[in-house]
JSON list of C-alpha atoms in Angstrom, two decimals:
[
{"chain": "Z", "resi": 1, "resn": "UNK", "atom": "CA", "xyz": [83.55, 136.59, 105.52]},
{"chain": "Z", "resi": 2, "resn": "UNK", "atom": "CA", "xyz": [83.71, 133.88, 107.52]},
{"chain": "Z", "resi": 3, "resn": "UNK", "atom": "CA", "xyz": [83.76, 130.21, 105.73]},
{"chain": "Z", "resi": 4, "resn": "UNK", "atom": "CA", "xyz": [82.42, 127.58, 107.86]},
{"chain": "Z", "resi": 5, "resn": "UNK", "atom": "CA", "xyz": [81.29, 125.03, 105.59]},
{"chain": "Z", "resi": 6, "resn": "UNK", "atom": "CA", "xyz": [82.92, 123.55, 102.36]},
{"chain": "Z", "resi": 7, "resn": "UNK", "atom": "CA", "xyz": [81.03, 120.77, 100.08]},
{"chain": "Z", "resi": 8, "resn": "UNK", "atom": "CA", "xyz": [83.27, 119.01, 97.21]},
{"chain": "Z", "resi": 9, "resn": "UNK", "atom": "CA", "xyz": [82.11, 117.44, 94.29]},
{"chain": "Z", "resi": 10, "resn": "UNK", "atom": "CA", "xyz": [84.22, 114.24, 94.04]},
{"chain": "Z", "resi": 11, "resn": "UNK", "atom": "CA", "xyz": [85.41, 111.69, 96.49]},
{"chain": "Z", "resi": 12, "resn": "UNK", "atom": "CA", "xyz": [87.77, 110.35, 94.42]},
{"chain": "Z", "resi": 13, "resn": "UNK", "atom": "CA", "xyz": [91.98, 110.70, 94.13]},
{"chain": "Z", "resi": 14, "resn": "UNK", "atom": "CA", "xyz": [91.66, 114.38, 94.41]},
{"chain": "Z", "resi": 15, "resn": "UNK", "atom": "CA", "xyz": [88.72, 115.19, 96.53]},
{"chain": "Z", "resi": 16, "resn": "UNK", "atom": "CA", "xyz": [89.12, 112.27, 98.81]},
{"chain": "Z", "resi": 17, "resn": "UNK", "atom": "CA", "xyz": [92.59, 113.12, 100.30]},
{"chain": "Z", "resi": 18, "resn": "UNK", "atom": "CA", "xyz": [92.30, 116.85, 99.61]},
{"chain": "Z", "resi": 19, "resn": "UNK", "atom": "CA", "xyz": [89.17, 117.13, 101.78]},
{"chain": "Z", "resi": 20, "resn": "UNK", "atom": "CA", "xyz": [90.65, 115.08, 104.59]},
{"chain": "Z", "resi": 21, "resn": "UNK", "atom": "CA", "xyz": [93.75, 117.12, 104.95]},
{"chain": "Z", "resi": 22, "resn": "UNK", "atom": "CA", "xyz": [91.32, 120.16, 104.81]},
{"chain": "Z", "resi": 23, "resn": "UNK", "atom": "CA", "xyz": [89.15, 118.70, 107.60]},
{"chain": "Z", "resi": 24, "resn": "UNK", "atom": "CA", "xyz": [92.18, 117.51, 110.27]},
{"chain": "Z", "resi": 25, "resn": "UNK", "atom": "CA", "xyz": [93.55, 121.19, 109.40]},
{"chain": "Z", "resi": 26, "resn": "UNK", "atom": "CA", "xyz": [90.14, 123.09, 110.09]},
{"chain": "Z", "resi": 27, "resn": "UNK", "atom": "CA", "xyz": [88.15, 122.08, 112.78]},
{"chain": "Z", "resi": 28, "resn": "UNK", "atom": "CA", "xyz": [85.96, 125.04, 112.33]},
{"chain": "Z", "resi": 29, "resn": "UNK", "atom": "CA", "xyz": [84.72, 124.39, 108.85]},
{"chain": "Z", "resi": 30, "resn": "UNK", "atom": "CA", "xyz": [82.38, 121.22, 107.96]},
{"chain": "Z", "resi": 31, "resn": "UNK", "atom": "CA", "xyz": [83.14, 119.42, 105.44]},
{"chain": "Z", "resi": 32, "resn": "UNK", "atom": "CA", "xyz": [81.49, 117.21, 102.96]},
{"chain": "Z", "resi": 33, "resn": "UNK", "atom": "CA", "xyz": [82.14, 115.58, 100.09]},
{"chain": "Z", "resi": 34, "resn": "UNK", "atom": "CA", "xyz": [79.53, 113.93, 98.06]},
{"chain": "Z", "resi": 35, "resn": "UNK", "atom": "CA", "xyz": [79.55, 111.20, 94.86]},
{"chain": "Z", "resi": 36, "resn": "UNK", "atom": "CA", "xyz": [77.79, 109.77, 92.43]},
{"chain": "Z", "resi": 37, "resn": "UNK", "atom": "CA", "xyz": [79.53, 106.34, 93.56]},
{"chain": "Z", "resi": 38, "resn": "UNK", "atom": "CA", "xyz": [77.78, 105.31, 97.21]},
{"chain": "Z", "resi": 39, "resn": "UNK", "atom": "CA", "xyz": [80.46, 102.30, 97.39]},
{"chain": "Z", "resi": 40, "resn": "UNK", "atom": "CA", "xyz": [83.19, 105.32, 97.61]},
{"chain": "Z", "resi": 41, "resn": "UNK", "atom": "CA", "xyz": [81.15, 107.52, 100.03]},
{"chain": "Z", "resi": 42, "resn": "UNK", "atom": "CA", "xyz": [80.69, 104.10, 101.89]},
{"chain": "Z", "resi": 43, "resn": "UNK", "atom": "CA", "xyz": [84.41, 103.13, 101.87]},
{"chain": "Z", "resi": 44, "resn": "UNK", "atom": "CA", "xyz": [85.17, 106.73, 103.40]},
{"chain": "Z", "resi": 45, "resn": "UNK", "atom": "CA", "xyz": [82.92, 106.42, 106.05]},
{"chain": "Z", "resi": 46, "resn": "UNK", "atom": "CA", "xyz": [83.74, 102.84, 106.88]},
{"chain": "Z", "resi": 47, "resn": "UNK", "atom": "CA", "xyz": [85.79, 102.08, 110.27]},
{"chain": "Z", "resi": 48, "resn": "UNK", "atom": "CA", "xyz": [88.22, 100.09, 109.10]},
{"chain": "Z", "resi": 49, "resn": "UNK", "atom": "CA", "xyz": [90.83, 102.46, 107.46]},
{"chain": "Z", "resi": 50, "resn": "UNK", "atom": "CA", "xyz": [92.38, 99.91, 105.18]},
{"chain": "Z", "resi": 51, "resn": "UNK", "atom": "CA", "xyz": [89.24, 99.78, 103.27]},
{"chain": "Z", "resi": 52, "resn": "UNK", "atom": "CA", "xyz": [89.62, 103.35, 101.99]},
{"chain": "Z", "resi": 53, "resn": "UNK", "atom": "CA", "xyz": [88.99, 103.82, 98.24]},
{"chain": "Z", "resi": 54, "resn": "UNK", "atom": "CA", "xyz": [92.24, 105.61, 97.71]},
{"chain": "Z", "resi": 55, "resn": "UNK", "atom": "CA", "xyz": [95.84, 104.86, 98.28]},
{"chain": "Z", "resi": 56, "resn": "UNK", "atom": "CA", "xyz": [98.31, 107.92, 99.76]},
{"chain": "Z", "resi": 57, "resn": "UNK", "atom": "CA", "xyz": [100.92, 107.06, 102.00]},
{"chain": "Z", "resi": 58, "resn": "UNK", "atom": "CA", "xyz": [99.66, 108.55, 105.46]},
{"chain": "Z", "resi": 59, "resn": "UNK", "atom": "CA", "xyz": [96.01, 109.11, 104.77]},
{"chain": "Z", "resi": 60, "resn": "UNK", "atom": "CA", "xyz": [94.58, 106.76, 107.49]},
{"chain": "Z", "resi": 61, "resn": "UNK", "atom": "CA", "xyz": [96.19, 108.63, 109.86]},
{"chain": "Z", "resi": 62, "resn": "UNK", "atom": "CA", "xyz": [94.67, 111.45, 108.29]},
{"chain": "Z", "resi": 63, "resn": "UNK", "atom": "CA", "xyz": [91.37, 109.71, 108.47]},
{"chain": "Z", "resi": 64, "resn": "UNK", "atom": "CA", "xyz": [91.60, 108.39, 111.50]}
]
């Protein structure tokens, strides 16, 4: 079996960083994380990278 797509529950300390590193990593697979919290999804998806909802040394880059 082939996975090609991966959906996480959570976009918070965990999910958030844990999906990113998972989606620079994997090209293949899609990936997406959903939340009960839009302002999260929305600070993940907005372009300026020092708006993201969770502090980890590096993860803009990872983001980016």
């Amino acid at each position: 079996m082939k996975i090609s797509r991966i959906c996480c529950i959570g976009a918070g300390y965990v999910g958030g960083p844990t999906m990113s590193v998972i989606a620079q990593q994997c090209p293949h697979i899609t990936v997406t994380v959903v939340d009960v919290n839009e302002k999260r999804i929305a600070a993940w998806n907005d372009p300026d990278l020092s708006r993201l909802p969770v502090y980890e040394p590096g993860l803009d880059e990872v983001v980016a």
